[in-house]
Amino acid sequence: MAEGYVRKDGRKNDELRSPIKADVGVVPNADGSAMFQIGKTIAIAAVYGPKKMHPQHSQDPEKGTLRCTYNMNSFSVEDRIRPGPSRRSTEISKITEWALNPVVMLEKYPNEVVDVHINIIQADAGTRCAGINAAAMALADAGIPMKELVSSISVGKMDKTLVLDLDKFEDSEFEDGEGSTDIPITFTHSGEITHIQLDGKISSEQLKEVVEMAKGACDKIYEIQKEALKKSLMAGEGEK
Amino acid sequence: MDTGKLNADKIKQSLAEGKRFDGRKPEEFRKLIIEKNVSKKAEGSVRVRLGKTEVIVGVKMAVGTPYEDSANQGNLMVTAELLPLSSPRIELGKPGFSAIEVGRVVDRGIRESKLIDLEKLCIKEGEKVWTVFVDIYSINDDGNLLDAAGIGALAALKIAKVPKYDEENGKILYGEADRDLPLNDVNPIPVTVHKIGGFLIVDPTLEEEDVSETRVTIGGSEETISSMQKSESASLTREELEKAVEIAKGQWGELFKKVEKLI
């Protein structure tokens, strides 16, 4: 395999961006909230609920509903984007719901809804993954029963070389050879895949490698998420 | 009105003794914290905290066409999004009236005070001018989002840089700052005065805001009032309005001093 691609920012191919920061309880009004930063991408998430689902016809008598909303600040990217929902943000909202749903235990909340609001403050690729990472922590912070956490990362193929955690250049400007393929993946801690997307082209052999790389990275992210949650539990003892 | 009547009565009783639940005086703001450059793709951005209330304001610039009646001037656009993330009360969906009001009142405060020297943002008369976008996002609503947004807008504009513009190719070189955003020497800050049971207060918490009968936002700096808006149904007497203006004037200077120190 050709190893021609050298990363502009000097990272190794399997190196995550830095800094990686996680913090819990960033939105005091929310029932649970968290911030997740990786490189220059910053996401915050806030959870409200469980609460009654309105309108009534959207209620599920079997179990509660997880409802995610992904929103980017207009100034989080170079060319200002129009505030408010777009086709892209609508899709990412749904993808986020699907990424989180398998670990969230909503059987105890029939006819109710748990709202997860994600806001991208600064964007430099990988915003959906950062949003999912923040959302998982916010749900845990809100005390929503979960089987385990999920962690999310994107793997890229730059021409023929696999790299971890694409930055903006790698995600949207790199065009050499086969160009850039972006594969965001979300893993449960126990190793199930709850989300995968792919834009570009790749062989099935290389895809296996991609999944392996992503799992390794998600294990690292999991530790950071866990630490932040632990820290907030320690600090919050006696409160709330 | 989410705070019950009991709470309302209690708030009014305290005010009669010149006291508020959090120990502040009627004309006292909560602690102001400003963090700069919280979103680095913006030409200028700040996080503003007033107590537990938090907003993020960013300035973006783009090249567009001028309006016919101001062919030699840049454009200004102020938008506020009150995110459902920031409060259990904000519903998903199209912007509610509060968001529109915050955007419009902050817009007028900046526009009418002539804070931005829009003529210096003309690239080619009648054809190309800079548009300045000021976008406001609520992160945590504990009352008085409007004043926090106005303070944030001023602070973000003060630190904003105009990107380089490659006229030949019509391309904006973001990240290559050319110059500071051209501003005039005014520092408009909105101060919203609320009336609760005949008492006037500033910078209400959410529970105070809930029992507020009416409010008037007064924007300006030093001796000049540049924008005003009274909201909600209850009326103000002439004396109350005069007093509200005095209160606001007293706060502008104080708040601006803090803003200056923090940026």
Coordinates of C-alpha atoms in Angstrom, one line a residue:
Chain A
M1 CA 0.0 0.0 0.0
A2 CA 1.3 3.4 -0.9
E3 CA 2.1 5.6 2.1
G4 CA 2.5 8.8 0.2
Y5 CA 0.3 11.0 2.2
V6 CA 1.9 13.2 4.8
R7 CA -0.4 15.2 7.2
K8 CA -0.1 18.9 6.9
D9 CA -0.3 19.4 10.7
G10 CA 2.4 16.9 11.3
R11 CA 0.2 14.3 13.0
K12 CA 0.9 10.6 12.7
N13 CA -1.7 8.8 10.6
D14 CA -3.3 7.3 13.7
E15 CA -3.1 10.3 15.8
L16 CA -6.1 12.2 17.1
R17 CA -6.1 16.0 17.0
S18 CA -5.3 17.9 20.2
P19 CA -6.4 19.2 22.4
I20 CA -9.2 16.8 23.4
K21 CA -11.3 18.4 26.1
A22 CA -14.5 17.2 27.8
D23 CA -16.5 19.0 30.4
V24 CA -19.8 18.3 32.0
G25 CA -22.5 20.7 33.3
V26 CA -21.9 23.5 30.9
V27 CA -25.5 24.6 30.6
P28 CA -26.9 25.1 34.1
N29 CA -30.6 25.2 33.0
A30 CA -30.4 21.7 31.4
D31 CA -31.0 18.4 33.1
G32 CA -27.7 17.3 31.7
S33 CA -25.1 18.9 29.6
A34 CA -21.5 18.5 28.2
M35 CA -18.9 20.1 26.0
F36 CA -16.6 18.1 23.8
Q37 CA -13.6 19.6 21.9
I38 CA -11.3 17.9 19.5
G39 CA -8.7 20.1 17.8
K40 CA -10.5 23.2 16.6
T41 CA -14.0 21.6 16.7
I42 CA -16.1 22.4 19.7
A43 CA -19.6 21.0 20.4
I44 CA -21.9 21.5 23.4
A45 CA -25.0 19.3 24.1
A46 CA -27.9 19.9 26.5
V47 CA -30.5 17.3 27.6
Y48 CA -34.0 18.2 28.7
G49 CA -36.4 15.5 29.9
P50 CA -37.8 13.0 30.1
K51 CA -40.9 15.1 29.7
K52 CA -44.4 14.6 28.1
M53 CA -44.3 14.3 24.4
H54 CA -46.4 16.8 22.5
P55 CA -48.3 16.5 20.2
Q56 CA -50.0 13.5 21.6
H57 CA -50.0 11.6 18.3
S58 CA -46.2 11.5 18.4
Q59 CA -46.3 9.6 21.7
D60 CA -45.0 6.1 21.9
P61 CA -46.9 4.1 24.5
E62 CA -44.2 1.4 24.5
K63 CA -41.2 3.5 25.4
G64 CA -39.8 7.0 25.5
T65 CA -38.5 8.8 22.4
L66 CA -35.1 10.3 22.0
R67 CA -35.1 13.5 19.9
C68 CA -31.8 15.0 18.8
T69 CA -31.3 18.4 17.2
Y70 CA -28.0 19.4 15.7
N71 CA -27.4 23.1 15.1
M72 CA -24.3 24.9 13.8
N73 CA -23.6 28.5 14.9
S74 CA -23.7 30.7 11.8
F75 CA -20.1 31.9 12.5
S76 CA -18.6 28.5 13.3
V77 CA -17.4 28.2 9.7
E78 CA -15.5 30.5 7.3
D79 CA -18.4 31.4 5.0
R80 CA -21.3 32.2 7.3
I81 CA -24.1 29.8 7.1
R82 CA -27.7 30.9 7.4
P83 CA -29.0 30.4 11.0
G84 CA -31.6 27.7 11.4
P85 CA -32.2 24.2 10.2
S86 CA -30.9 22.9 6.9
R87 CA -31.2 19.6 5.0
R88 CA -27.7 18.8 6.3
S89 CA -28.5 19.6 9.9
T90 CA -31.7 17.7 9.7
E91 CA -29.9 14.6 8.5
I92 CA -27.2 14.8 11.2
S93 CA -29.9 15.2 13.8
K94 CA -31.4 11.9 12.8
I95 CA -28.0 10.2 12.5
T96 CA -27.2 11.3 16.0
E97 CA -30.5 9.9 17.3
W98 CA -29.7 6.6 15.7
A99 CA -26.1 6.6 17.0
L100 CA -27.4 7.1 20.6
N101 CA -30.6 5.1 20.6
P102 CA -29.1 1.6 21.0
V103 CA -27.6 2.5 24.4
V104 CA -30.4 4.7 25.8
M105 CA -32.9 2.8 27.9
L106 CA -36.2 4.6 27.5
E107 CA -38.6 1.6 28.4
K108 CA -39.4 3.3 31.7
Y109 CA -40.6 6.5 30.0
P110 CA -43.6 5.7 27.8
N111 CA -45.2 8.7 26.1
E112 CA -42.3 10.9 27.1
V113 CA -39.5 12.5 25.1
V114 CA -35.9 13.2 25.9
D115 CA -34.6 16.2 24.0
V116 CA -30.9 16.4 23.1
H117 CA -29.8 19.7 21.7
I118 CA -26.4 19.9 20.1
N119 CA -24.8 23.2 19.2
I120 CA -21.6 23.5 17.2
I121 CA -19.6 26.5 18.5
Q122 CA -16.6 26.1 16.3
A123 CA -16.3 23.8 13.3
D124 CA -13.2 22.3 11.8
A125 CA -14.6 18.9 10.5
G126 CA -15.8 16.1 12.6
T127 CA -18.7 18.1 14.1
R128 CA -21.2 15.3 14.0
C129 CA -18.8 13.0 15.9
A130 CA -18.0 15.7 18.4
G131 CA -21.7 16.3 18.8
I132 CA -22.4 12.6 19.5
N133 CA -19.6 12.5 22.0
A134 CA -21.0 15.5 23.8
A135 CA -24.5 14.2 23.6
A136 CA -23.6 10.8 25.2
M137 CA -22.0 12.6 28.1
A138 CA -24.9 15.0 28.5
L139 CA -27.4 12.0 28.6
A140 CA -25.3 10.4 31.3
D141 CA -25.1 13.7 33.2
A142 CA -28.9 13.9 33.0
G143 CA -29.2 10.6 34.7
I144 CA -30.9 8.9 31.7
P145 CA -30.5 5.2 32.1
M146 CA -27.9 4.0 29.6
K147 CA -26.4 0.6 28.9
E148 CA -23.1 2.2 28.2
L149 CA -21.5 5.2 26.5
V150 CA -21.0 5.7 22.8
S151 CA -17.9 7.4 21.3
S152 CA -17.5 8.7 17.8
I153 CA -14.7 9.5 15.5
S154 CA -14.1 9.9 11.8
V155 CA -11.5 8.0 9.8
G156 CA -10.4 9.2 6.4
K157 CA -8.7 7.8 3.3
M158 CA -6.4 10.4 1.8
D159 CA -5.7 9.1 -1.7
K160 CA -4.7 5.6 -0.5
T161 CA -3.6 6.3 3.0
L162 CA -5.8 5.8 6.1
V163 CA -5.8 8.6 8.7
L164 CA -7.6 9.2 11.9
D165 CA -9.7 12.2 12.8
L166 CA -9.8 14.4 9.7
D167 CA -9.4 18.1 9.9
K168 CA -11.0 20.6 7.6
F169 CA -8.4 20.5 4.9
E170 CA -8.4 16.7 4.8
D171 CA -12.2 16.5 4.9
S172 CA -13.0 19.0 2.1
E173 CA -9.9 20.3 0.3
F174 CA -7.7 17.4 -0.3
E175 CA -8.0 16.2 -3.9
D176 CA -4.9 14.3 -4.8
G177 CA -5.1 10.8 -6.3
E178 CA -8.3 9.2 -5.2
G179 CA -9.2 12.2 -3.1
S180 CA -10.6 12.2 0.4
T181 CA -13.0 9.6 1.8
D182 CA -14.6 10.5 5.1
I183 CA -16.0 7.7 7.3
P184 CA -17.5 8.8 10.6
I185 CA -18.1 5.9 13.0
T186 CA -19.7 5.6 16.4
F187 CA -19.0 2.7 18.7
T188 CA -20.5 1.5 22.0
H189 CA -17.8 0.8 24.5
S190 CA -18.4 -2.9 24.2
G191 CA -17.7 -2.7 20.5
E192 CA -21.0 -2.4 18.6
I193 CA -21.3 0.0 15.7
T194 CA -24.3 2.4 16.1
H195 CA -23.4 4.7 13.3
I196 CA -21.3 4.6 10.1
Q197 CA -21.4 6.9 7.1
L198 CA -19.1 7.0 4.1
D199 CA -18.4 9.5 1.4
G200 CA -15.9 8.6 -1.3
K201 CA -14.6 5.2 -2.3
I202 CA -12.8 2.4 -0.5
S203 CA -12.2 -1.4 -0.8
S204 CA -13.8 -3.8 1.6
E205 CA -10.4 -4.8 2.9
Q206 CA -9.5 -1.3 3.7
L207 CA -12.9 -0.7 5.3
K208 CA -12.0 -3.4 7.9
E209 CA -8.8 -1.5 8.7
V210 CA -10.9 1.7 9.1
V211 CA -13.2 0.0 11.6
E212 CA -10.3 -1.3 13.6
M213 CA -8.7 2.2 13.6
A214 CA -12.0 3.8 14.7
K215 CA -12.4 1.4 17.6
G216 CA -9.0 2.1 18.9
A217 CA -9.7 5.8 18.8
C218 CA -13.1 5.5 20.4
D219 CA -11.5 3.6 23.3
K220 CA -9.3 6.7 23.9
I221 CA -12.3 9.1 23.6
Y222 CA -14.3 6.9 26.0
E223 CA -11.7 7.3 28.7
I224 CA -11.8 11.1 28.3
Q225 CA -15.6 11.1 28.4
K226 CA -15.6 8.8 31.5
E227 CA -13.0 11.0 33.3
A228 CA -15.1 14.1 32.7
L229 CA -18.2 12.4 34.0
K230 CA -16.4 11.1 37.1
K231 CA -15.0 14.5 37.8
S232 CA -18.4 16.1 37.7
L233 CA -19.8 13.4 40.0
M234 CA -17.0 14.1 42.5
A235 CA -17.5 17.8 42.3
G236 CA -21.3 17.6 42.4
E237 CA -21.6 15.3 45.5
G238 CA -24.1 16.8 47.8
E239 CA -25.4 19.1 45.1
K240 CA -28.3 18.7 42.7
Chain B
M1 CA -45.5 33.2 34.2
D2 CA -43.8 30.1 35.5
T3 CA -43.0 31.5 38.9
G4 CA -46.0 31.2 41.1
K5 CA -48.0 34.1 42.6
L6 CA -46.4 33.4 46.0
N7 CA -43.0 34.0 44.6
A8 CA -44.3 37.2 42.9
D9 CA -45.6 38.6 46.2
K10 CA -42.3 37.7 47.9
I11 CA -40.2 39.4 45.2
K12 CA -42.4 42.6 45.5
Q13 CA -42.2 42.5 49.3
S14 CA -38.4 42.3 49.2
L15 CA -38.2 45.1 46.6
A16 CA -40.3 47.3 49.0
E17 CA -37.3 46.9 51.4
G18 CA -34.9 47.6 48.5
K19 CA -33.8 44.0 48.4
R20 CA -33.6 41.2 45.9
F21 CA -33.4 37.5 46.4
D22 CA -29.7 37.3 45.4
G23 CA -28.8 40.2 47.5
R24 CA -28.4 42.8 44.8
K25 CA -29.6 46.3 44.8
P26 CA -32.4 47.2 42.4
E27 CA -30.0 49.0 40.0
E28 CA -27.2 46.5 40.2
F29 CA -26.2 44.1 37.4
R30 CA -24.9 40.6 38.1
K31 CA -21.3 39.8 37.6
L32 CA -20.3 40.3 34.0
I33 CA -17.8 37.9 32.4
I34 CA -16.6 38.2 28.9
E35 CA -14.4 35.6 27.2
K36 CA -12.9 36.5 23.8
N37 CA -12.4 34.5 20.6
V38 CA -14.6 31.6 21.6
S39 CA -15.2 30.7 17.9
K40 CA -12.1 31.3 15.9
K41 CA -13.7 31.1 12.4
A42 CA -15.6 34.3 13.2
E43 CA -14.1 37.7 12.6
G44 CA -14.8 38.4 16.2
S45 CA -16.5 36.4 18.9
V46 CA -17.3 36.5 22.6
R47 CA -19.0 34.6 25.3
V48 CA -20.9 36.9 27.7
R49 CA -22.1 35.8 31.1
L50 CA -24.3 37.8 33.3
G51 CA -24.6 35.6 36.4
K52 CA -26.0 32.4 35.0
T53 CA -27.2 33.9 31.8
E54 CA -24.9 33.1 28.9
V55 CA -24.8 34.1 25.2
I56 CA -22.3 33.7 22.4
V57 CA -22.0 36.4 19.9
G58 CA -20.0 36.2 16.6
V59 CA -19.3 38.6 13.9
K60 CA -19.0 37.3 10.3
M61 CA -18.2 39.4 7.2
A62 CA -19.1 38.7 3.6
V63 CA -19.1 40.7 0.4
G64 CA -22.5 41.6 -1.0
T65 CA -24.3 44.3 -2.9
P66 CA -25.4 47.6 -1.2
Y67 CA -29.0 48.7 -0.8
E68 CA -30.1 51.2 -3.4
D69 CA -30.5 54.0 -0.8
S70 CA -27.1 53.4 0.7
A71 CA -24.9 52.7 -2.3
N72 CA -21.7 53.7 -0.6
Q73 CA -22.3 51.9 2.7
G74 CA -21.7 48.5 4.0
N75 CA -24.7 46.5 5.4
L76 CA -25.4 45.3 8.9
M77 CA -27.5 42.3 9.9
V78 CA -28.2 41.2 13.4
T79 CA -29.8 37.9 14.1
A80 CA -30.6 36.2 17.4
E81 CA -31.3 32.5 17.9
L82 CA -32.7 31.5 21.2
L83 CA -31.6 27.9 21.3
P84 CA -33.8 25.2 22.9
L85 CA -30.5 24.1 24.3
S86 CA -30.5 27.2 26.6
S87 CA -33.8 26.7 28.4
P88 CA -36.6 24.1 28.9
R89 CA -39.1 26.8 27.9
I90 CA -37.8 27.3 24.3
E91 CA -39.6 25.1 21.9
L92 CA -38.2 23.7 18.6
G93 CA -39.4 25.3 15.5
K94 CA -39.5 28.7 13.9
P95 CA -38.1 31.6 15.8
G96 CA -40.4 32.9 18.5
F97 CA -41.1 36.5 19.1
S98 CA -38.4 36.9 21.8
A99 CA -35.7 35.9 19.3
I100 CA -36.9 38.4 16.8
E101 CA -37.1 41.1 19.4
V102 CA -33.6 40.5 20.7
G103 CA -32.2 40.6 17.2
R104 CA -34.1 43.8 16.3
V105 CA -33.5 45.7 19.4
V106 CA -29.8 44.9 19.4
D107 CA -29.7 45.8 15.7
R108 CA -31.2 49.2 16.3
G109 CA -28.9 49.9 19.2
I110 CA -25.9 49.4 16.9
R111 CA -27.3 50.9 13.8
E112 CA -28.8 54.1 15.3
S113 CA -25.7 54.9 17.4
K114 CA -23.6 54.7 14.2
L115 CA -21.2 52.5 16.0
I116 CA -20.0 50.9 12.7
D117 CA -18.5 53.3 10.2
L118 CA -20.4 51.7 7.3
E119 CA -19.0 54.1 4.6
K120 CA -15.6 52.6 5.3
L121 CA -17.0 49.2 4.4
C122 CA -17.8 50.2 0.8
I123 CA -15.6 48.4 -1.7
K124 CA -17.0 49.7 -4.9
E125 CA -19.9 52.2 -4.8
G126 CA -23.2 50.7 -5.9
E127 CA -21.7 47.3 -6.5
K128 CA -19.7 45.8 -3.7
V129 CA -19.8 46.4 0.0
W130 CA -19.0 44.4 3.1
T131 CA -21.9 43.0 5.0
V132 CA -21.4 42.7 8.8
F133 CA -23.4 39.8 10.3
V134 CA -23.8 39.9 14.1
D135 CA -25.2 36.6 15.2
I136 CA -26.4 35.9 18.8
Y137 CA -26.9 32.5 20.3
S138 CA -28.3 31.9 23.8
I139 CA -26.5 29.2 25.8
N140 CA -28.2 29.5 29.1
D141 CA -31.3 31.7 29.8
D142 CA -31.4 33.0 33.4
G143 CA -33.1 36.3 32.4
N144 CA -32.0 39.4 30.6
L145 CA -30.8 37.8 27.4
L146 CA -31.3 41.1 25.6
D147 CA -28.8 43.1 27.6
A148 CA -26.3 40.3 27.5
A149 CA -26.7 40.1 23.7
G150 CA -26.2 43.8 23.3
I151 CA -23.1 43.8 25.4
G152 CA -21.9 40.8 23.5
A153 CA -22.5 42.5 20.1
L154 CA -20.6 45.6 21.2
A155 CA -17.7 43.5 22.5
A156 CA -17.5 41.2 19.4
L157 CA -17.6 44.2 17.1
K158 CA -14.8 45.9 19.1
I159 CA -12.5 43.0 18.6
A160 CA -13.6 42.1 15.0
K161 CA -11.1 42.3 12.1
V162 CA -12.0 42.8 8.5
P163 CA -10.6 40.0 6.4
K164 CA -8.5 40.7 3.3
Y165 CA -10.4 41.0 0.1
D166 CA -8.8 39.9 -3.2
E167 CA -10.6 42.2 -5.6
E168 CA -9.3 40.7 -8.8
N169 CA -10.7 37.2 -8.0
G170 CA -13.5 38.4 -5.9
K171 CA -12.3 36.2 -3.0
I172 CA -12.4 36.8 0.7
L173 CA -9.2 35.7 2.4
Y174 CA -10.6 34.7 5.7
G175 CA -8.1 34.4 8.5
E176 CA -5.9 37.0 6.9
A177 CA -7.0 40.0 8.9
D178 CA -6.5 43.3 7.1
R179 CA -7.6 45.9 9.6
D180 CA -9.9 46.4 12.6
L181 CA -13.5 46.8 11.9
P182 CA -14.0 50.6 11.4
L183 CA -15.9 51.9 14.4
N184 CA -16.9 55.3 15.6
D185 CA -16.2 56.5 19.0
V186 CA -19.5 55.5 20.6
N187 CA -20.2 52.5 22.9
P188 CA -23.9 51.7 22.7
I189 CA -25.1 49.3 25.4
P190 CA -28.8 48.3 26.0
V191 CA -30.0 48.5 29.5
T192 CA -33.5 47.0 30.1
V193 CA -35.3 48.4 33.1
H194 CA -38.2 46.2 34.5
K195 CA -41.1 47.3 36.5
I196 CA -42.2 45.0 39.2
G197 CA -45.0 46.1 41.6
G198 CA -44.1 49.7 41.1
F199 CA -40.4 49.2 41.6
L200 CA -37.8 49.5 38.9
I201 CA -34.9 47.0 38.6
V202 CA -32.2 46.1 36.0
D203 CA -30.8 42.8 34.9
P204 CA -33.5 40.5 36.2
T205 CA -33.0 36.8 36.9
L206 CA -35.5 34.5 35.2
E207 CA -37.8 34.4 38.2
E208 CA -37.8 38.2 38.4
E209 CA -38.4 38.4 34.6
D210 CA -41.4 36.2 35.1
V211 CA -43.1 38.6 37.4
S212 CA -42.1 41.7 35.5
E213 CA -45.1 43.8 34.4
T214 CA -43.4 45.8 31.8
R215 CA -39.9 46.7 30.6
V216 CA -38.2 49.3 28.6
T217 CA -34.9 48.8 26.8
I218 CA -32.8 51.9 26.5
G219 CA -29.7 51.8 24.4
G220 CA -27.1 54.5 24.2
S221 CA -23.8 55.8 25.5
E222 CA -22.8 58.7 27.7
E223 CA -25.5 61.4 27.3
T224 CA -27.2 60.1 24.1
I225 CA -30.0 57.7 23.9
S226 CA -30.0 55.9 20.5
S227 CA -32.7 53.3 20.8
M228 CA -35.6 52.5 23.0
Q229 CA -38.3 49.9 23.1
K230 CA -41.0 49.4 25.7
S231 CA -42.4 45.8 25.8
E232 CA -45.3 44.0 27.5
S233 CA -48.7 45.3 28.3
A234 CA -48.5 47.3 31.5
S235 CA -48.0 51.0 31.4
L236 CA -45.3 53.3 32.7
T237 CA -45.9 56.7 34.2
R238 CA -43.9 59.6 32.9
E239 CA -42.0 59.7 36.1
E240 CA -41.2 56.0 35.8
L241 CA -39.9 56.5 32.3
E242 CA -37.7 59.4 33.3
K243 CA -36.4 57.3 36.2
A244 CA -35.8 54.4 33.9
V245 CA -33.8 56.6 31.6
E246 CA -31.7 57.9 34.5
I247 CA -31.0 54.3 35.6
A248 CA -30.0 53.2 32.1
K249 CA -27.7 56.2 31.7
G250 CA -26.1 55.4 35.0
Q251 CA -25.4 51.9 33.9
W252 CA -24.0 52.5 30.4
G253 CA -20.7 54.0 31.6
E254 CA -20.2 51.4 34.3
L255 CA -20.9 48.5 32.0
F256 CA -18.8 49.9 29.2
K257 CA -15.8 50.3 31.6
K258 CA -16.2 46.6 32.5
V259 CA -16.5 45.7 28.8
E260 CA -13.3 47.6 28.0
K261 CA -11.4 45.9 30.8
L262 CA -12.6 42.5 29.7
I263 CA -11.7 42.7 26.1

